[in-house]
mmCIF file of C-alpha atoms in Angstrom:
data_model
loop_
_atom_site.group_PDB
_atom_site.id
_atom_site.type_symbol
_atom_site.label_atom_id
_atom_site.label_comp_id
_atom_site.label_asym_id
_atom_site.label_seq_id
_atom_site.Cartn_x
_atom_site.Cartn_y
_atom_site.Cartn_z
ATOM 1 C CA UNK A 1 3.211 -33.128 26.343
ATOM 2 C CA UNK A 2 6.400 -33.982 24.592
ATOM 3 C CA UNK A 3 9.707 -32.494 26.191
ATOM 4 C CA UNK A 4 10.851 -30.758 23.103
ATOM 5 C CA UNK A 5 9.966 -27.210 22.744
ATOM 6 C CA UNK A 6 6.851 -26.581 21.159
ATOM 7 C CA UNK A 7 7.822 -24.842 17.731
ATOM 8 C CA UNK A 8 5.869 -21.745 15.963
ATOM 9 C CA UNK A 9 5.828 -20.039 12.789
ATOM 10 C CA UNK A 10 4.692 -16.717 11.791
ATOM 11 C CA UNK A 11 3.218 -15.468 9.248
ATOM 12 C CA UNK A 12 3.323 -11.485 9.266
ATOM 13 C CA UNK A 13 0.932 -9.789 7.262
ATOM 14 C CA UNK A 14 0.250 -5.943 6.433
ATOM 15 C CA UNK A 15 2.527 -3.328 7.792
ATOM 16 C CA UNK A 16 5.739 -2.956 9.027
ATOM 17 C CA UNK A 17 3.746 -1.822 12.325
ATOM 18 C CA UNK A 18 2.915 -5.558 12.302
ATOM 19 C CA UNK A 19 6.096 -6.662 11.599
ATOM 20 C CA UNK A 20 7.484 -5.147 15.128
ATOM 21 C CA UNK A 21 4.335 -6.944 16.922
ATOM 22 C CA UNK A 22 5.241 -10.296 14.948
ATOM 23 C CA UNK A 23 9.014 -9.469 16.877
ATOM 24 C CA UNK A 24 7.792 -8.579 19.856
ATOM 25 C CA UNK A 25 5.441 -12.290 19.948
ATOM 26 C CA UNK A 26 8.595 -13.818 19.003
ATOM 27 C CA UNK A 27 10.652 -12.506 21.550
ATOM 28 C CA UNK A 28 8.436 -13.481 24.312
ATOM 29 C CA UNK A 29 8.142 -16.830 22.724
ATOM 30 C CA UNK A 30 12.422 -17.499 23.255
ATOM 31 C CA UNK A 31 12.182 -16.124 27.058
ATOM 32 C CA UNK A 32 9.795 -18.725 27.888
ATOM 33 C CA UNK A 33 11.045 -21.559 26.444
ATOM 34 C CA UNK A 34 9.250 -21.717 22.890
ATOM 35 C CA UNK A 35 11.241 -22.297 19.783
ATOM 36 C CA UNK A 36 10.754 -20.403 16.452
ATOM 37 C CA UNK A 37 10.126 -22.997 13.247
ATOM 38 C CA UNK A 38 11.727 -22.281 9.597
ATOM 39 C CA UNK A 39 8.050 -22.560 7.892
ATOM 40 C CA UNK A 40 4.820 -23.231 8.800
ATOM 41 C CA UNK A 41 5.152 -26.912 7.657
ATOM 42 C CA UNK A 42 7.736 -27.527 10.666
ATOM 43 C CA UNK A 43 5.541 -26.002 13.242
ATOM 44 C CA UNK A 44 3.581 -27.294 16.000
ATOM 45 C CA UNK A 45 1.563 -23.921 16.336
ATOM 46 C CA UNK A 46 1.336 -21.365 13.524
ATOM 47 C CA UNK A 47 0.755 -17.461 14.149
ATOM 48 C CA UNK A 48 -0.759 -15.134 11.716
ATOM 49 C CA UNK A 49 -0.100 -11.626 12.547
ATOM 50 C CA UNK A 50 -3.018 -9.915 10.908
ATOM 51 C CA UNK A 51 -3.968 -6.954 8.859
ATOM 52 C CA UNK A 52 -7.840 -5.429 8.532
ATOM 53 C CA UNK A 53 -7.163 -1.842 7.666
ATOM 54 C CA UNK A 54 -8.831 -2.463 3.923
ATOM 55 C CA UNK A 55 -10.638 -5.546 2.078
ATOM 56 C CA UNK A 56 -7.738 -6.804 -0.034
ATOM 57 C CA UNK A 57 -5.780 -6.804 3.353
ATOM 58 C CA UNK A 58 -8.661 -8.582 5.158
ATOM 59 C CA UNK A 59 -8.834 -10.658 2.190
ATOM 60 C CA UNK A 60 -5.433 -11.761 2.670
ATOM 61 C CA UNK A 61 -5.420 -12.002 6.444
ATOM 62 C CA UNK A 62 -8.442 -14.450 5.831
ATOM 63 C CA UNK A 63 -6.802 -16.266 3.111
ATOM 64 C CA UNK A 64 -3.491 -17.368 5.291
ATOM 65 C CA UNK A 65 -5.581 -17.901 8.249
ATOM 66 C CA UNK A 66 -7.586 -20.608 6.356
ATOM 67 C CA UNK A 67 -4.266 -21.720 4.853
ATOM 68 C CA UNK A 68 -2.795 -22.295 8.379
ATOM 69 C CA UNK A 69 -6.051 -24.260 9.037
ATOM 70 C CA UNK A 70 -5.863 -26.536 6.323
ATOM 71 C CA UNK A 71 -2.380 -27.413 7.320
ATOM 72 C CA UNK A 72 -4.169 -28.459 10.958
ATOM 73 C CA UNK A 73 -6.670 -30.600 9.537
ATOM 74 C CA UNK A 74 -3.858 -32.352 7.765
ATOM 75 C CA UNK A 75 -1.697 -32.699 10.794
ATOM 76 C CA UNK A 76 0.955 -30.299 9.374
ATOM 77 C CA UNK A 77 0.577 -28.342 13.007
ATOM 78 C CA UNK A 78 -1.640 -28.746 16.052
ATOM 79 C CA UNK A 79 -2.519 -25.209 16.601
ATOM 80 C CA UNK A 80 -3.919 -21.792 14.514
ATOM 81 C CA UNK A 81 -3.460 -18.652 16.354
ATOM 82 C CA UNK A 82 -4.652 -15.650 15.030
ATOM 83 C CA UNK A 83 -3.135 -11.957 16.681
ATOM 84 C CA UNK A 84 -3.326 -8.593 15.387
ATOM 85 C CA UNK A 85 -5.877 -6.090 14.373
ATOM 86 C CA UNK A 86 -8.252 -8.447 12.344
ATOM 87 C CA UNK A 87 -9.528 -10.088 16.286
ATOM 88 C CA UNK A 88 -8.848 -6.783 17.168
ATOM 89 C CA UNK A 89 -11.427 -5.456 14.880
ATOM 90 C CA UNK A 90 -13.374 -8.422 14.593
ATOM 91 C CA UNK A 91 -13.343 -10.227 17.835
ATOM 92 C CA UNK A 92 -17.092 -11.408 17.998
ATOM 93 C CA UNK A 93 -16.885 -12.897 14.819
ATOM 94 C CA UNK A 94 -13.438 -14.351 14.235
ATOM 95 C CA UNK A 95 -14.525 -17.911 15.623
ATOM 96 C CA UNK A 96 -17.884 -17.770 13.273
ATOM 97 C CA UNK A 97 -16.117 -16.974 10.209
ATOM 98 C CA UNK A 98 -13.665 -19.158 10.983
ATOM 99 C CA UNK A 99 -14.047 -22.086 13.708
ATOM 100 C CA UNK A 100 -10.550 -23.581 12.725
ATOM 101 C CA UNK A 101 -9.091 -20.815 14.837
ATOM 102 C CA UNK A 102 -7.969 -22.315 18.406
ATOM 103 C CA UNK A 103 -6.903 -18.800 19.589
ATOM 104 C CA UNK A 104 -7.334 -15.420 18.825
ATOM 105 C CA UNK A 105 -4.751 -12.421 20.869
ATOM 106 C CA UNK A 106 -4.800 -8.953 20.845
ATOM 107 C CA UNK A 107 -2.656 -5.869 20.410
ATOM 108 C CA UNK A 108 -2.157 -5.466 24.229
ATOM 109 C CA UNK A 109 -1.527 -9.118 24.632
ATOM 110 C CA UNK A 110 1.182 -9.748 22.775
ATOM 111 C CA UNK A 111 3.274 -11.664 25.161
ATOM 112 C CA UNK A 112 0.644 -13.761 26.694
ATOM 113 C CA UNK A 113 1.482 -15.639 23.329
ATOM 114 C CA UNK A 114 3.528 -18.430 24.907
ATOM 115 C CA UNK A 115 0.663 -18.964 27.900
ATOM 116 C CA UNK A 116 -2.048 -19.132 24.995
ATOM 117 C CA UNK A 117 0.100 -21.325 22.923
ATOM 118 C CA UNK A 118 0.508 -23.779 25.717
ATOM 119 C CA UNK A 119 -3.205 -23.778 26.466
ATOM 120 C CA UNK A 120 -4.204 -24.714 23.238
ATOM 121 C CA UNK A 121 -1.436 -27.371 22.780
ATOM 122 C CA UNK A 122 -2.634 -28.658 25.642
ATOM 123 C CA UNK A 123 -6.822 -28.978 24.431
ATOM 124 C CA UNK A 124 -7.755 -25.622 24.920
ATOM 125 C CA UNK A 125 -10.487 -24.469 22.362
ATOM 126 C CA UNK A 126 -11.423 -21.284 21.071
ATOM 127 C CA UNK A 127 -9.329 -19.150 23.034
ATOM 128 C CA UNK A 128 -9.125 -15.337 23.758
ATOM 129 C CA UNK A 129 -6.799 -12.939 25.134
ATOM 130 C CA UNK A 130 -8.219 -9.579 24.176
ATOM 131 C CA UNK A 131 -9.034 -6.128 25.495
ATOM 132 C CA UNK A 132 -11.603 -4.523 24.282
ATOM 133 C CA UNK A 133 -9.350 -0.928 24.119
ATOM 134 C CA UNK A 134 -5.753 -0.886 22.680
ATOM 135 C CA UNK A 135 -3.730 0.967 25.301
ATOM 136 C CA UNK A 136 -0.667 -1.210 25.540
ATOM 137 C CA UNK A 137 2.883 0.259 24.301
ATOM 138 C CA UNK A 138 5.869 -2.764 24.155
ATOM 139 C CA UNK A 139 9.331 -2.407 24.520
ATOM 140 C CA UNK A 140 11.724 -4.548 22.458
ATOM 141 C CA UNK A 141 13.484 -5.606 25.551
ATOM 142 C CA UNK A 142 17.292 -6.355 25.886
ATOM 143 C CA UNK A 143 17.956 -8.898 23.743
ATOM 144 C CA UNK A 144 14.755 -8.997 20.681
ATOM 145 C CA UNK A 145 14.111 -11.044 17.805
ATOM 146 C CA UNK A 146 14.576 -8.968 14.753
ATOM 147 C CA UNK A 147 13.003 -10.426 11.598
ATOM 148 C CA UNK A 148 14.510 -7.617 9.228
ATOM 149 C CA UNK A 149 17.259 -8.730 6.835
ATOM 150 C CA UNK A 150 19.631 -6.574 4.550
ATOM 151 C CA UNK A 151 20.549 -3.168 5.957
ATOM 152 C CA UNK A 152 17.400 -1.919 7.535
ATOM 153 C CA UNK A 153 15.298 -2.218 10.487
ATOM 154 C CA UNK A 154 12.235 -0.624 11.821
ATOM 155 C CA UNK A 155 11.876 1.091 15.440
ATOM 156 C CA UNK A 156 8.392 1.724 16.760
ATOM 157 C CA UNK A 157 8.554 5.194 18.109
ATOM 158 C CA UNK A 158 4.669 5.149 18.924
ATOM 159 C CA UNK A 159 1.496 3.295 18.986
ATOM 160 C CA UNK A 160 -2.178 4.214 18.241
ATOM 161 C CA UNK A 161 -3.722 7.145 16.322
ATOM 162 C CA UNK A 162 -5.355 10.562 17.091
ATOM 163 C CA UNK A 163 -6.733 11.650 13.862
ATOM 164 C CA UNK A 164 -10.218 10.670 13.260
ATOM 165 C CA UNK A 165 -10.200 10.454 9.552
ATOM 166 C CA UNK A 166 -13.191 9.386 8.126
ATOM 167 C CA UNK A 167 -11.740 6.445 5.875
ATOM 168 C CA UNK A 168 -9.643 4.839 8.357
ATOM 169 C CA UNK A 169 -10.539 2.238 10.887
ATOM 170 C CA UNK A 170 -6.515 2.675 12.706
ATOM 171 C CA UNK A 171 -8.038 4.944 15.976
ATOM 172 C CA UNK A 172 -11.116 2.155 16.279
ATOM 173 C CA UNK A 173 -8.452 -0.804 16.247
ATOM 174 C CA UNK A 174 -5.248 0.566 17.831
ATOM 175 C CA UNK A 175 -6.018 3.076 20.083
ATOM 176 C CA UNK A 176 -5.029 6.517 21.164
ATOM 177 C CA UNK A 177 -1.692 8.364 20.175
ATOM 178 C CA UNK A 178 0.961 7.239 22.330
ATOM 179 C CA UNK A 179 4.330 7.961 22.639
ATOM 180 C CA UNK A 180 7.669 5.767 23.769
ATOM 181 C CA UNK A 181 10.412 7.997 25.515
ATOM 182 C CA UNK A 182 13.217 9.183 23.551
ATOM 183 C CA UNK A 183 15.739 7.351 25.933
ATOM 184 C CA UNK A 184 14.575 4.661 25.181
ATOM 185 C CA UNK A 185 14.474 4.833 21.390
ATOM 186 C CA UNK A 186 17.994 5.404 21.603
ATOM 187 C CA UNK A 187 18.925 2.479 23.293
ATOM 188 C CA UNK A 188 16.908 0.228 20.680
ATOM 189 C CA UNK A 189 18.443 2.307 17.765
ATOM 190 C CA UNK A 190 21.822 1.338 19.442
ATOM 191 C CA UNK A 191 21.259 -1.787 19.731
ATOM 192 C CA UNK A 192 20.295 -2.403 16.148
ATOM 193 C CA UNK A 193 23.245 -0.530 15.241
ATOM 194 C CA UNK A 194 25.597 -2.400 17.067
ATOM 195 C CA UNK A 195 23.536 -5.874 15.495
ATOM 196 C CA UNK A 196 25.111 -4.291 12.138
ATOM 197 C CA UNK A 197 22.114 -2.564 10.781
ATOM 198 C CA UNK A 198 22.896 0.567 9.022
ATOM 199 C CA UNK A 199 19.200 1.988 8.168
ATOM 200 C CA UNK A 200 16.811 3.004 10.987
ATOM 201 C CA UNK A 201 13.402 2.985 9.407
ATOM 202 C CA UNK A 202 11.551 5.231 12.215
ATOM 203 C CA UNK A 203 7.433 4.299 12.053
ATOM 204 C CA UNK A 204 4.175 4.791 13.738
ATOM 205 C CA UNK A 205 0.545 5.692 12.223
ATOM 206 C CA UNK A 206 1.872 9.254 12.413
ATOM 207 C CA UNK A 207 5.430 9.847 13.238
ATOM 208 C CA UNK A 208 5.447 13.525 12.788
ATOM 209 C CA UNK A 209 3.036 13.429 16.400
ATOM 210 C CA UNK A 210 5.656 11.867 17.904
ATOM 211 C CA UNK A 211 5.844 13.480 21.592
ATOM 212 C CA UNK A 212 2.641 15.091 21.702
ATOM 213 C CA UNK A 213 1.396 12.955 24.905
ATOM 214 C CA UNK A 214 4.626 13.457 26.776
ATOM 215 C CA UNK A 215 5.628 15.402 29.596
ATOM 216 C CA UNK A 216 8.826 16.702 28.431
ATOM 217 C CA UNK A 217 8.582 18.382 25.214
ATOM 218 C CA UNK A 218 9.833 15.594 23.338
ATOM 219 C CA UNK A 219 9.350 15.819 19.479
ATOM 220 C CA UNK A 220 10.412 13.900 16.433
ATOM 221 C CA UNK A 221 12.910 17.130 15.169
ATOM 222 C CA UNK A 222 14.495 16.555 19.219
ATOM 223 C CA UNK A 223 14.153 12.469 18.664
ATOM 224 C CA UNK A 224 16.070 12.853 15.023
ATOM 225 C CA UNK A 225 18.760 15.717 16.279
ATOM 226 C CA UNK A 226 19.392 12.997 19.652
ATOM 227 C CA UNK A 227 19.738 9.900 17.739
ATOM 228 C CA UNK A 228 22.211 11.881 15.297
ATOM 229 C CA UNK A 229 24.644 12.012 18.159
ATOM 230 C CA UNK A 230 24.724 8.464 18.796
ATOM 231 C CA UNK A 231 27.367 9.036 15.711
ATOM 232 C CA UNK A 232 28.836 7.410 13.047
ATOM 233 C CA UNK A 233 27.879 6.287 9.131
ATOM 234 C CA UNK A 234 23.860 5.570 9.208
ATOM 235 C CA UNK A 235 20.915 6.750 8.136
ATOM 236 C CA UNK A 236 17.476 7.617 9.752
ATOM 237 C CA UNK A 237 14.292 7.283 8.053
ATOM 238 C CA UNK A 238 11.066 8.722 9.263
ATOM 239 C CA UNK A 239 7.823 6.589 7.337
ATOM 240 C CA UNK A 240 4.438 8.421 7.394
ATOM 241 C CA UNK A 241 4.664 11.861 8.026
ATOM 242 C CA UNK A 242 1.010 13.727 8.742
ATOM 243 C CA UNK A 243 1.293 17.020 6.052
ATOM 244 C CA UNK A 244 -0.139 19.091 9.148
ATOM 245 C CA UNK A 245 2.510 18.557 11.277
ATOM 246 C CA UNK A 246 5.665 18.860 8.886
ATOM 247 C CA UNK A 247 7.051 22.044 11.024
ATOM 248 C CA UNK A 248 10.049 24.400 10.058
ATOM 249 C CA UNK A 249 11.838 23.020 13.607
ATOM 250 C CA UNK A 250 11.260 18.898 11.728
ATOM 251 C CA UNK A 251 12.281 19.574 8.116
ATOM 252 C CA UNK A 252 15.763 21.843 9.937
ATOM 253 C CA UNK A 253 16.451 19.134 12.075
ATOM 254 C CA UNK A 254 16.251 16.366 8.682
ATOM 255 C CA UNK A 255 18.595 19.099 7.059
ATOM 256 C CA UNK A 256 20.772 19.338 10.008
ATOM 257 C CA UNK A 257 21.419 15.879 10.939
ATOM 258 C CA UNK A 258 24.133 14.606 9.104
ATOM 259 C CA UNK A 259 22.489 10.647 9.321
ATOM 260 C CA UNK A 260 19.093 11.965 8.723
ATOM 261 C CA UNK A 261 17.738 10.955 4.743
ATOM 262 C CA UNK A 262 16.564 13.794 2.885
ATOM 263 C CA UNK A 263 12.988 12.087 2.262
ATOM 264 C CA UNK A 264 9.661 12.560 3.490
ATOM 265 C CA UNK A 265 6.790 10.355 3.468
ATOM 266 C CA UNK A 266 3.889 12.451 3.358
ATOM 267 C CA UNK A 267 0.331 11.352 2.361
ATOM 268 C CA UNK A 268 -1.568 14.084 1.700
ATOM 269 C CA UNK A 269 -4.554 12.169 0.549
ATOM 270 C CA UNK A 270 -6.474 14.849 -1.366
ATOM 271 C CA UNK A 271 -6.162 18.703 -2.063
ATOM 272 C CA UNK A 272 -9.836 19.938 -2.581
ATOM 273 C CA UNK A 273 -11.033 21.742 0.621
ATOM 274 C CA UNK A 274 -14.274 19.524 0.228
ATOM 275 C CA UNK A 275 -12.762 16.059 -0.303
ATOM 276 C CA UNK A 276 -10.539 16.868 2.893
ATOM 277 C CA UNK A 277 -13.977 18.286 4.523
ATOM 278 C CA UNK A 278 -15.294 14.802 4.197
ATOM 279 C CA UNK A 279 -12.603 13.058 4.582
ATOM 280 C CA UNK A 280 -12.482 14.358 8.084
ATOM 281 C CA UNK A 281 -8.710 16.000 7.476
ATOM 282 C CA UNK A 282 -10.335 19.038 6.530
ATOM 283 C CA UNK A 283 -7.510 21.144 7.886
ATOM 284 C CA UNK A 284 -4.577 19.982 6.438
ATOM 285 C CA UNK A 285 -5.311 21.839 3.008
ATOM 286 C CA UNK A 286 -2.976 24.665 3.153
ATOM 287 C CA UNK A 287 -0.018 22.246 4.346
ATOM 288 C CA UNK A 288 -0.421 20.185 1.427
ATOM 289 C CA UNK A 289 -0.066 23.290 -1.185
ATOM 290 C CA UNK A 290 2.636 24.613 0.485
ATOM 291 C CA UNK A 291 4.792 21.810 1.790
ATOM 292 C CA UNK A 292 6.784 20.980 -1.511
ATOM 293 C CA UNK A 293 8.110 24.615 -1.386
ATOM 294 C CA UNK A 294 8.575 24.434 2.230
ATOM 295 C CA UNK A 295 10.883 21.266 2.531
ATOM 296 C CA UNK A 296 12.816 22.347 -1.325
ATOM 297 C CA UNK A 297 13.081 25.713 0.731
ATOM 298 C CA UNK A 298 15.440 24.823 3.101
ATOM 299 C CA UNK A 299 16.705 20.589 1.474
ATOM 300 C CA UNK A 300 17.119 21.236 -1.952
ATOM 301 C CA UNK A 301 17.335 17.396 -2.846
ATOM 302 C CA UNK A 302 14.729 16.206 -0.977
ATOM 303 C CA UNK A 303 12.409 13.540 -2.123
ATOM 304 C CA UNK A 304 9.333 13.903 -1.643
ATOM 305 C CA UNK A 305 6.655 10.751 -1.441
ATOM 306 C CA UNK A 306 2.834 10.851 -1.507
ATOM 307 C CA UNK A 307 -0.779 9.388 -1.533
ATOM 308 C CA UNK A 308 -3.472 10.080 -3.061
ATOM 309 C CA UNK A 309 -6.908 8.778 -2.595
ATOM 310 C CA UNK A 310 -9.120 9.011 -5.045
ATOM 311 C CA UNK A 311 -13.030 8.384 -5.592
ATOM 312 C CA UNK A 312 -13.398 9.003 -1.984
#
């Protein structure tokens, strides 16, 4: 092998959940010695960070992935590696549908990146580093890669979902709730503060069960009030906010926190007691009638954001 540093490019699809995975890859890829390319054209090995929540994701995973792979049978790059939730979700069949693919990683494998890069830049074929259960929960680490630009930046306060809703594949592919401590959090949010970001965008699949697997009653209203007093002029956004948990202690502590935005990101999904019956969030009916009046109640100019799905 050649004595310059192998070179990778990513390609981040889907979330902003997958965004902080595509960091955390490339983060592990600088402490051991890997460089980062400007496009996929300058690369030796090119990562696509997938996305297989619905078909026009998977669609689009699939489509870059066989991008990536024509760019390999050119000679544009010597390796196709292919992380996220699609081998997640689909790890017997990711090598069937598509045998370009030298490796396929996992959620909790993240930073074996640079050993599975390595291994297939050096002949390896058809390579996996998967578990079959998501359980893993990554810090950024002291010093991460940050692939935001502008003003904002996202912090991962938790991985994996409890909430067994019947149209969503999230539980199946990342796991149960769980939760990073608040200490923790603050030291990232400082960190991007200090790095001259000046919007915290805080997201998870649920952000409002933020806590709810810890020991010490930690909660997103304590998590917003606490990274308040890290002080000064910035703002804190919480993305994805389950209607059912919205509680009068969260929506005060929005209110209350001087750096906190006045919006709320709630997808309610559906209002007929059926539909939500079905849809497996059958309890959540009452919160969604009531929580307009509820937030207005107490932040006057709050904005208020929603889904809806319909022809379930």
């Amino acid at each position: 092998m050649s004595s310059r540093p192998v070179t990778v490019a990513f390609i981040s699809l889907g979330c902003a959940k997958n965004l902080v995975d595509s960091q955390t890859m490339a983060s592990a890829l600088l402490s051991n010695g890997l460089d980062l390319a400007g496009s996929p054209e300058d690369a030796d090995a090119i990562v696509i960070n997938t996305c297989a929540f619905i078909n026009d994701a998977r669609n689009e995973s699939t489509k870059a992935i066989l991008s990536a792979c024509s760019l390999k049978s050119k000679g544009a790059c010597r390796a196709v590696i292919v992380a996220g939730c699609m081998p997640q979700r689909y790890k017997n069949d990711m090598f069937k549908m598509m045998p370009g693919i030298d490796a396929i990683i996992g959620l909790d494998e993240l930073r074996d990146l640079p050993a599975v890069i390595r291994q297939v830049i050096d002949g390896g074929k058809h390579v996996t580093r998967l578990s079959e259960v998501s359980r893993a929960l990554f810090e950024p680490g002291d010093k991460p890669v940050i692939f935001s630009t502008g003003a904002f930046a996202y912090i991962k306060i938790a991985e994996g979902c409890n909430h067994p809703c019947a149209f969503c594949a999230i539980p199946s592919i990342r796991g149960k709730y769980r939760s990073r401590k608040p200490d923790d959090i603050i030291k990232e949010a400082e960190y991007l503060l200090d790095k001259g970001f000046r919007e915290l965008n805080l997201i998870s699949q649920d952000v409002s069960s933020y806590g709810q697997d810890l020991t010490d009653k930690a909660d997103l209203a304590g998590l917003i009030t606490k990274l308040g007093r890290i002080g000064g002029k910035f703002w804190i956004r919480i993305l994805y906010a389950y209607p059912g948990k919205i509680t009068d202690e969260l929506i005060n502590a929005i209110g209350e926190t001087e750096q906190a935005c006045h919006y709320f990101d709630v997808p309610v999904q559906h209002s007929d007691p059926d539909i939500l019956k079905a849809m497996l969030r059958a309890g959540t009916c009452n919160h969604v009638l009531d929580l307009p009046q509820r937030i207005r109640s107490r932040i006057p100019d709050a904005a208020l954001r929603t889904s809806i799905i319909t022809g379930f």
